[in-house]
């Protein structure tokens, strides 16, 4: 989350420096927002219920990934959304295969998190081991942000990059002006119409 917020902040600053406006984000032609809301709801439900029944976490994340993929396909022409969608799908894939998100203890140590790491009591994370499937897609990237140290996955990085690209593009690229009607395109010949004659 910290990486995504940092990239979002940088994207807004870069957009402003490039002459863009935050108000431009309102003109993004995003389709299927209800699908995205459903994806977020499925992920949130899985996260909240992980402590009650651990299999609900990968199930919720899998449903969220399916909905996110559908949303990304519908908005594939918008810069950043396919990238962010791919990131969420990769995160869901490694969780579904392992039941939990694999975490590299070496990366956590490099990020300065070992003192706060409690994988044994966390129903959503586990240490990467010899039986971990696709461990390289787990949280293996140390991100020692001073305010919020964390360990991120490849999917997290793609998600953050996609969000940043979407925000920057939405701020800088101006929406097309409304097309003129065919009557506006008729040249003025100066000939007075019959209904305008005195």
Coordinates of N, CA and C in Angstrom, one line a residue:
X1 N 0.8 -1.2 0.0 CA 0.0 0.0 0.0 C 0.9 1.3 0.0
X2 N 1.9 1.2 0.8 CA 2.8 2.4 0.8 C 3.4 2.7 -0.5
X3 N 3.8 1.7 -1.3 CA 4.4 1.9 -2.6 C 3.4 2.5 -3.5
X4 N 2.2 2.0 -3.5 CA 1.1 2.5 -4.4 C 0.8 4.0 -4.1
X5 N 0.8 4.3 -2.8 CA 0.5 5.7 -2.4 C 1.7 6.6 -2.8
X6 N 2.9 6.1 -2.7 CA 4.1 6.9 -3.1 C 4.1 7.2 -4.6
X7 N 3.8 6.1 -5.4 CA 3.7 6.3 -6.9 C 2.6 7.2 -7.2
X8 N 1.4 7.1 -6.6 CA 0.3 8.0 -6.8 C 0.7 9.4 -6.6
X9 N 1.4 9.7 -5.5 CA 1.8 11.0 -5.2 C 2.8 11.6 -6.3
X10 N 3.7 10.7 -6.7 CA 4.7 11.1 -7.7 C 3.9 11.4 -9.0
X11 N 2.9 10.6 -9.4 CA 2.2 10.7 -10.6 C 1.4 12.1 -10.6
X12 N 0.8 12.4 -9.5 CA 0.1 13.7 -9.4 C 1.1 14.9 -9.5
X13 N 2.2 14.8 -8.9 CA 3.2 15.9 -9.0 C 3.7 16.0 -10.4
X14 N 4.0 14.9 -11.0 CA 4.5 14.9 -12.4 C 3.4 15.4 -13.4
X15 N 2.2 15.0 -13.1 CA 1.1 15.5 -13.9 C 0.9 17.0 -13.9
X16 N 1.1 17.5 -12.7 CA 1.0 19.0 -12.5 C 2.1 19.7 -13.2
X17 N 3.3 19.2 -13.0 CA 4.5 19.8 -13.7 C 4.4 19.7 -15.2
X18 N 3.6 18.7 -15.7 CA 3.5 18.6 -17.2 C 2.3 19.5 -17.6
X19 N 1.7 20.2 -16.7 CA 0.6 21.1 -17.1 C -0.8 20.5 -17.0
X20 N -0.9 19.3 -16.4 CA -2.1 18.6 -16.3 C -2.9 19.1 -15.1
X21 N -4.2 18.6 -15.0 CA -5.1 19.0 -14.0 C -5.7 17.8 -13.4
X22 N -5.9 17.8 -12.1 CA -6.5 16.6 -11.4 C -8.0 16.5 -11.9
X23 N -8.6 17.6 -12.2 CA -10.0 17.6 -12.7 C -10.1 16.7 -14.0
X24 N -9.0 16.6 -14.7 CA -9.0 15.8 -15.9 C -9.3 14.3 -15.7
X25 N -9.1 13.8 -14.5 CA -9.4 12.4 -14.2 C -10.9 12.1 -14.3
X26 N -11.7 13.2 -14.1 CA -13.1 13.0 -14.2 C -13.6 12.7 -15.6
X27 N -12.7 12.9 -16.6 CA -13.1 12.7 -18.0 C -12.6 11.3 -18.5
X28 N -12.0 10.5 -17.6 CA -11.6 9.2 -18.0 C -12.8 8.4 -18.4
X29 N -12.8 7.8 -19.6 CA -14.0 7.0 -20.0 C -13.9 5.6 -19.4
X30 N -14.0 5.4 -18.1 CA -13.9 4.1 -17.5 C -15.3 3.4 -17.6
X31 N -15.2 2.1 -18.0 CA -16.4 1.3 -18.1 C -16.5 0.3 -17.0
X32 N -17.7 0.0 -16.6 CA -17.9 -1.1 -15.6 C -17.4 -0.9 -14.3
X33 N -17.6 0.3 -13.7 CA -17.2 0.6 -12.3 C -17.8 -0.4 -11.3
X34 N -19.0 -0.9 -11.6 CA -19.6 -1.8 -10.7 C -18.8 -3.1 -10.6
X35 N -18.2 -3.5 -11.7 CA -17.3 -4.7 -11.7 C -16.2 -4.5 -10.8
X36 N -15.6 -3.3 -10.8 CA -14.4 -3.0 -9.9 C -14.9 -3.0 -8.5
X37 N -16.0 -2.4 -8.2 CA -16.6 -2.4 -6.8 C -16.8 -3.9 -6.3
X38 N -17.3 -4.7 -7.2 CA -17.5 -6.1 -6.8 C -16.1 -6.8 -6.6
X39 N -15.1 -6.5 -7.4 CA -13.8 -7.1 -7.1 C -13.2 -6.7 -5.8
X40 N -13.3 -5.4 -5.5 CA -12.8 -4.9 -4.2 C -13.6 -5.5 -3.0
X41 N -14.9 -5.7 -3.2 CA -15.7 -6.3 -2.1 C -15.3 -7.7 -1.9
X42 N -15.1 -8.5 -3.0 CA -14.7 -9.9 -2.8 C -13.3 -10.0 -2.1
X43 N -12.4 -9.1 -2.5 CA -11.1 -9.1 -1.8 C -11.2 -8.7 -0.4
X44 N -12.0 -7.7 -0.1 CA -12.2 -7.3 1.3 C -12.8 -8.4 2.2
X45 N -13.8 -9.0 1.6 CA -14.5 -10.1 2.3 C -13.5 -11.2 2.6
X46 N -12.7 -11.6 1.6 CA -11.8 -12.7 1.9 C -10.7 -12.3 2.9
X47 N -10.3 -11.1 2.9 CA -9.3 -10.6 3.9 C -9.9 -10.6 5.3
X48 N -11.1 -10.1 5.5 CA -11.8 -10.0 6.8 C -12.1 -11.4 7.3
X49 N -12.4 -12.3 6.5 CA -12.9 -13.7 6.9 C -11.7 -14.7 7.0
X50 N -10.5 -14.2 6.6 CA -9.4 -15.2 6.6 C -9.2 -15.8 8.0
X51 N -9.4 -15.0 9.1 CA -9.2 -15.5 10.4 C -10.2 -16.5 10.8
X52 N -11.4 -16.4 10.2 CA -12.5 -17.3 10.6 C -12.3 -18.7 9.8
X53 N -12.1 -18.6 8.5 CA -11.9 -19.8 7.7 C -10.8 -19.5 6.7
X54 N -9.6 -20.0 6.9 CA -8.5 -19.6 6.0 C -8.7 -19.7 4.5
X55 N -9.4 -20.8 4.1 CA -9.6 -21.0 2.6 C -10.4 -19.8 2.0
X56 N -11.1 -19.1 2.8 CA -11.9 -18.0 2.3 C -11.0 -16.9 1.7
X57 N -9.8 -16.8 2.2 CA -8.9 -15.7 1.7 C -8.5 -16.0 0.2
X58 N -8.0 -17.1 -0.1 CA -7.7 -17.3 -1.6 C -8.9 -17.4 -2.4
X59 N -10.0 -17.8 -1.9 CA -11.3 -17.8 -2.6 C -11.7 -16.4 -3.0
X60 N -11.7 -15.5 -2.0 CA -12.1 -14.1 -2.2 C -11.1 -13.5 -3.2
X61 N -9.8 -13.8 -3.1 CA -8.8 -13.1 -3.9 C -9.0 -13.7 -5.4
X62 N -9.3 -14.9 -5.5 CA -9.5 -15.5 -6.8 C -10.7 -14.9 -7.5
X63 N -11.8 -14.7 -6.8 CA -13.0 -14.1 -7.3 C -12.7 -12.6 -7.7
X64 N -11.9 -11.9 -6.9 CA -11.5 -10.6 -7.1 C -10.7 -10.5 -8.4
X65 N -9.8 -11.4 -8.6 CA -8.9 -11.4 -9.8 C -9.7 -11.7 -11.0
X66 N -10.7 -12.5 -11.0 CA -11.6 -12.8 -12.2 C -12.3 -11.5 -12.6
X67 N -12.9 -10.9 -11.6 CA -13.7 -9.6 -11.9 C -12.7 -8.5 -12.3
X68 N -11.5 -8.5 -11.7 CA -10.5 -7.4 -12.1 C -10.1 -7.7 -13.6
X69 N -9.9 -8.9 -13.9 CA -9.5 -9.2 -15.3 C -10.6 -8.8 -16.3
X70 N -11.9 -9.0 -15.9 CA -13.0 -8.6 -16.8 C -13.0 -7.1 -16.9
X71 N -12.8 -6.4 -15.8 CA -12.8 -5.0 -15.8 C -11.6 -4.4 -16.7
X72 N -10.4 -5.1 -16.5 CA -9.3 -4.6 -17.3 C -9.5 -4.8 -18.8
X73 N -10.1 -5.9 -19.2 CA -10.4 -6.2 -20.6 C -11.4 -5.1 -21.2
X74 N -12.4 -4.8 -20.4 CA -13.3 -3.7 -20.9 C -12.7 -2.4 -21.0
X75 N -11.6 -2.1 -20.2 CA -10.9 -0.8 -20.2 C -9.5 -1.0 -20.7
X76 N -9.2 -1.9 -21.6 CA -7.9 -2.2 -22.1 C -7.3 -1.1 -22.8
X77 N -8.0 -0.1 -23.3 CA -7.5 1.0 -24.1 C -7.1 2.2 -23.2
X78 N -7.4 2.1 -21.9 CA -7.0 3.1 -21.0 C -5.6 2.8 -20.4
X79 N -4.6 3.7 -20.6 CA -3.3 3.5 -20.1 C -3.2 3.2 -18.6
X80 N -2.6 2.1 -18.3 CA -2.4 1.8 -16.9 C -3.3 0.8 -16.3
X81 N -4.5 0.7 -16.8 CA -5.5 -0.3 -16.3 C -5.1 -1.7 -16.6
X82 N -4.7 -2.1 -17.8 CA -4.2 -3.5 -18.1 C -3.0 -3.8 -17.2
X83 N -2.1 -2.9 -16.9 CA -1.0 -3.2 -16.1 C -1.4 -3.4 -14.7
X84 N -2.3 -2.6 -14.1 CA -2.7 -2.8 -12.8 C -3.5 -4.0 -12.6
X85 N -4.4 -4.4 -13.7 CA -5.1 -5.6 -13.6 C -4.2 -6.8 -13.6
X86 N -3.1 -6.8 -14.4 CA -2.2 -7.9 -14.4 C -1.6 -8.1 -13.0
X87 N -1.2 -7.0 -12.4 CA -0.6 -7.0 -11.0 C -1.6 -7.7 -10.1
X88 N -2.8 -7.4 -10.1 CA -3.8 -8.0 -9.2 C -4.0 -9.5 -9.5
X89 N -4.0 -9.8 -10.8 CA -4.2 -11.2 -11.2 C -3.0 -12.1 -10.7
X90 N -1.7 -11.5 -10.8 CA -0.5 -12.2 -10.4 C -0.5 -12.5 -8.9
X91 N -1.0 -11.4 -8.1 CA -1.1 -11.6 -6.7 C -2.1 -12.7 -6.3
X92 N -3.2 -12.7 -7.0 CA -4.2 -13.7 -6.7 C -3.7 -15.1 -7.1
X93 N -3.0 -15.2 -8.2 CA -2.5 -16.5 -8.6 C -1.6 -17.1 -7.6
X94 N -0.6 -16.4 -7.1 CA 0.3 -17.0 -6.1 C -0.4 -17.3 -4.8
X95 N -1.4 -16.5 -4.4 CA -2.2 -16.8 -3.2 C -3.0 -18.1 -3.4
X96 N -3.7 -18.2 -4.5 CA -4.5 -19.4 -4.8 C -3.7 -20.6 -4.8
X97 N -2.5 -20.6 -5.4 CA -1.6 -21.8 -5.5 C -1.1 -22.2 -4.1
X98 N -0.9 -21.2 -3.2 CA -0.2 -21.5 -1.9 C -1.2 -21.4 -0.8
X99 N -2.3 -20.8 -1.0 CA -3.3 -20.7 0.2 C -3.0 -19.4 0.9
X100 N -1.9 -18.9 0.9 CA -1.5 -17.6 1.5 C -0.5 -16.9 0.7
X101 N -0.2 -15.6 1.0 CA 0.8 -14.9 0.2 C 2.2 -15.2 0.8
X102 N 3.1 -15.8 -0.1 CA 4.4 -16.1 0.4 C 5.2 -14.8 0.6
X103 N 6.0 -14.8 1.7 CA 6.8 -13.7 2.0 C 8.3 -14.1 2.2
X104 N 9.2 -13.4 1.6 CA 10.6 -13.7 1.8 C 11.1 -13.0 3.1
X105 N 11.6 -13.9 4.0 CA 12.1 -13.3 5.2 C 13.4 -12.6 5.0
X106 N 14.2 -13.0 4.0 CA 15.4 -12.2 3.6 C 15.0 -10.8 3.2
X107 N 14.0 -10.7 2.3 CA 13.5 -9.4 1.9 C 13.0 -8.5 3.0
X108 N 12.3 -9.2 3.9 CA 11.7 -8.5 5.1 C 12.9 -7.9 6.0
X109 N 14.0 -8.7 6.1 CA 15.1 -8.2 6.9 C 15.8 -7.0 6.2
X110 N 15.9 -7.1 4.9 CA 16.5 -6.0 4.1 C 15.6 -4.7 4.2
X111 N 14.3 -4.9 4.4 CA 13.4 -3.7 4.5 C 13.3 -3.3 5.9
X112 N 13.9 -4.0 6.9 CA 13.9 -3.6 8.3 C 12.6 -4.0 9.0
X113 N 12.0 -5.1 8.6 CA 10.7 -5.5 9.1 C 10.7 -6.7 10.0
X114 N 11.9 -7.3 10.2 CA 11.9 -8.6 10.9 C 11.4 -8.5 12.3
X115 N 11.6 -7.3 12.9 CA 11.2 -7.2 14.3 C 9.6 -7.1 14.4
X116 N 9.0 -6.8 13.3 CA 7.5 -6.7 13.3 C 6.8 -7.8 12.6
X117 N 7.6 -8.8 12.0 CA 7.1 -9.8 11.2 C 6.6 -11.0 12.1
X118 N 5.3 -11.3 11.9 CA 4.7 -12.4 12.7 C 3.9 -13.3 11.7
X119 N 4.7 -14.1 11.0 CA 4.0 -14.9 10.0 C 3.2 -16.1 10.6
X120 N 3.7 -16.5 11.8 CA 3.0 -17.6 12.4 C 1.6 -17.3 12.8
X121 N 1.4 -16.0 13.2 CA 0.0 -15.6 13.6 C -0.8 -14.9 12.5
X122 N -0.3 -14.9 11.3 CA -0.9 -14.2 10.2 C -1.6 -15.2 9.3
X123 N -2.9 -15.3 9.2 CA -3.6 -16.2 8.3 C -3.5 -15.9 6.8
X124 N -2.9 -14.8 6.5 CA -2.9 -14.4 5.1 C -1.5 -14.4 4.5
X125 N -0.5 -14.7 5.3 CA 0.9 -14.7 4.8 C 1.7 -15.9 5.4
X126 N 2.7 -16.4 4.6 CA 3.5 -17.5 5.1 C 4.9 -17.2 4.6
X127 N 5.9 -17.8 5.3 CA 7.3 -17.7 4.8 C 7.5 -18.5 3.6
X128 N 8.3 -18.0 2.7 CA 8.7 -18.8 1.5 C 9.6 -19.9 1.9
X129 N 9.2 -21.1 1.4 CA 10.0 -22.3 1.7 C 10.2 -23.2 0.5
X130 N 10.8 -24.3 0.6 CA 11.0 -25.2 -0.5 C 9.8 -25.7 -1.2
X131 N 8.6 -25.7 -0.6 CA 7.4 -26.2 -1.2 C 6.5 -25.0 -1.8
X132 N 7.0 -23.8 -1.7 CA 6.3 -22.7 -2.2 C 6.2 -22.7 -3.7
X133 N 5.0 -22.5 -4.2 CA 4.8 -22.5 -5.7 C 4.9 -21.1 -6.2
X134 N 5.7 -20.9 -7.3 CA 5.9 -19.6 -7.9 C 6.3 -18.5 -6.8
X135 N 7.2 -18.9 -6.0 CA 7.6 -18.0 -4.9 C 8.1 -16.6 -5.4
X136 N 8.6 -16.6 -6.7 CA 9.1 -15.3 -7.2 C 8.0 -14.3 -7.4
X137 N 6.7 -14.8 -7.3 CA 5.6 -13.8 -7.4 C 5.1 -13.4 -6.0
X138 N 5.7 -13.9 -5.0 CA 5.4 -13.5 -3.6 C 6.0 -12.2 -3.3
X139 N 5.9 -11.9 -2.0 CA 6.4 -10.6 -1.5 C 7.9 -10.8 -1.3
X140 N 8.7 -10.4 -2.3 CA 10.1 -10.7 -2.3 C 10.9 -9.4 -2.6
X141 N 10.2 -8.2 -2.7 CA 10.9 -7.0 -3.1 C 10.9 -6.1 -1.9
X142 N 12.0 -5.8 -1.2 CA 12.1 -4.9 -0.1 C 11.8 -3.5 -0.5
X143 N 11.0 -2.8 0.2 CA 10.7 -1.4 -0.1 C 10.8 -0.6 1.2
X144 N 12.1 -0.2 1.5 CA 12.3 0.5 2.8 C 11.9 2.0 2.8
X145 N 10.6 2.3 2.5 CA 10.2 3.6 2.5 C 10.3 4.1 4.0
X146 N 10.9 5.3 4.3 CA 11.1 5.7 5.7 C 9.9 5.7 6.5
X147 N 8.8 6.2 6.0 CA 7.6 6.3 6.8 C 6.8 4.9 6.9
X148 N 6.9 4.1 5.9 CA 6.2 2.9 5.8 C 7.0 1.8 5.2
X149 N 7.8 1.1 5.9 CA 8.6 0.0 5.3 C 7.7 -1.2 5.0
X150 N 8.0 -1.9 3.9 CA 7.2 -3.0 3.5 C 7.9 -3.9 2.5
X151 N 7.4 -5.1 2.3 CA 7.9 -6.0 1.3 C 6.8 -6.2 0.3
X152 N 7.1 -6.0 -1.0 CA 6.0 -6.0 -2.0 C 6.3 -7.2 -3.0
X153 N 5.3 -7.5 -3.7 CA 5.4 -8.5 -4.8 C 5.5 -7.9 -6.1
X154 N 5.8 -8.7 -7.1 CA 5.8 -8.2 -8.5 C 4.5 -7.6 -8.9
X155 N 3.4 -8.3 -8.4 CA 2.1 -7.8 -8.7 C 1.8 -6.5 -8.0
X156 N 2.3 -6.3 -6.8 CA 2.2 -5.0 -6.2 C 2.9 -3.8 -7.0
X157 N 4.0 -4.1 -7.5 CA 4.8 -3.2 -8.3 C 4.0 -2.8 -9.6
X158 N 3.5 -3.9 -10.2 CA 2.7 -3.6 -11.5 C 1.5 -2.8 -11.2
X159 N 0.8 -3.1 -10.0 CA -0.4 -2.4 -9.7 C -0.1 -0.9 -9.4
X160 N 1.0 -0.7 -8.7 CA 1.4 0.7 -8.4 C 1.7 1.5 -9.7
X161 N 2.5 0.8 -10.6 CA 2.8 1.4 -11.8 C 1.6 1.7 -12.7
X162 N 0.7 0.8 -12.7 CA -0.6 1.0 -13.5 C -1.4 2.2 -13.0
X163 N -1.5 2.3 -11.6 CA -2.3 3.4 -11.0 C -1.6 4.7 -11.4
X164 N -0.3 4.7 -11.2 CA 0.5 6.0 -11.5 C 0.3 6.4 -13.0
X165 N 0.4 5.4 -13.9 CA 0.3 5.7 -15.3 C -1.1 6.2 -15.6
X166 N -2.1 5.6 -15.0 CA -3.5 6.0 -15.3 C -3.8 7.4 -14.8
X167 N -3.3 7.8 -13.6 CA -3.5 9.1 -13.1 C -2.7 10.1 -13.9
X168 N -1.5 9.9 -14.2 CA -0.7 10.8 -15.0 C -1.3 11.1 -16.3
X169 N -1.7 10.0 -17.0 CA -2.3 10.1 -18.3 C -3.7 10.9 -18.3
X170 N -4.5 10.6 -17.2 CA -5.7 11.2 -17.1 C -5.6 12.7 -16.8
X171 N -4.5 13.1 -16.1 CA -4.3 14.5 -15.8 C -3.8 15.3 -17.1
X172 N -2.9 14.6 -17.8 CA -2.2 15.3 -18.9 C -2.9 15.3 -20.2
X173 N -3.5 14.2 -20.6 CA -4.2 14.0 -21.9 C -5.5 14.7 -21.8
X174 N -5.8 15.6 -22.7 CA -7.1 16.3 -22.7 C -8.1 15.5 -23.4
X175 N -9.3 15.4 -22.9 CA -10.4 14.7 -23.6 C -10.7 15.3 -24.9
X176 N -11.1 14.5 -25.9 CA -11.5 15.1 -27.2 C -12.7 16.0 -27.1
X177 N -12.7 17.1 -27.8 CA -13.8 18.0 -27.8 C -15.0 17.4 -28.5
X178 N -16.2 17.7 -28.1 CA -17.4 17.2 -28.7 C -17.3 17.4 -30.2
X179 N -17.7 16.4 -31.0 CA -17.7 16.5 -32.4 C -18.8 17.5 -32.9
X180 N -18.4 18.2 -33.9 CA -19.4 19.2 -34.4 C -20.5 18.4 -35.2
X181 N -21.7 19.0 -35.3 CA -22.7 18.4 -36.1 C -22.5 18.6 -37.5
X182 N -23.2 17.8 -38.4 CA -23.0 17.9 -39.8 C -23.5 19.2 -40.3
X183 N -24.4 19.9 -39.6 CA -24.9 21.2 -40.0 C -23.8 22.3 -39.8
X184 N -23.0 22.0 -38.8 CA -21.9 23.0 -38.5 C -20.8 23.0 -39.6
X185 N -20.8 21.8 -40.3 CA -19.7 21.7 -41.3 C -20.1 22.2 -42.7
X186 N -21.4 22.6 -42.8 CA -21.8 23.2 -44.1 C -21.2 24.6 -44.3
X187 N -20.5 24.8 -45.4 CA -19.9 26.1 -45.6 C -20.9 27.2 -45.8
X188 N -20.6 28.4 -45.4 CA -21.4 29.5 -45.6 C -21.2 30.1 -47.0
X189 N -22.2 29.9 -47.9 CA -22.0 30.4 -49.3 C -22.5 31.8 -49.5
X190 N -23.2 32.3 -48.4 CA -23.7 33.7 -48.6 C -25.0 33.8 -49.3
X191 N -25.6 32.6 -49.7 CA -26.8 32.6 -50.5 C -28.0 32.6 -49.5
X192 N -28.9 33.5 -49.6 CA -30.0 33.6 -48.7 C -31.0 32.5 -49.1
X193 N -31.5 31.8 -48.1 CA -32.4 30.7 -48.3 C -33.8 31.3 -48.5
X194 N -34.7 30.4 -49.1 CA -36.0 30.9 -49.4 C -36.8 31.3 -48.2
X195 N -36.5 30.7 -47.1 CA -37.3 31.1 -45.9 C -36.8 32.3 -45.2
X196 N -35.6 32.8 -45.7 CA -35.0 34.0 -45.2 C -35.3 35.2 -46.1
X197 N -35.9 35.0 -47.3 CA -36.1 36.1 -48.2 C -37.2 37.0 -47.6
X198 N -37.1 38.3 -47.8 CA -38.1 39.2 -47.3 C -39.5 39.0 -48.1

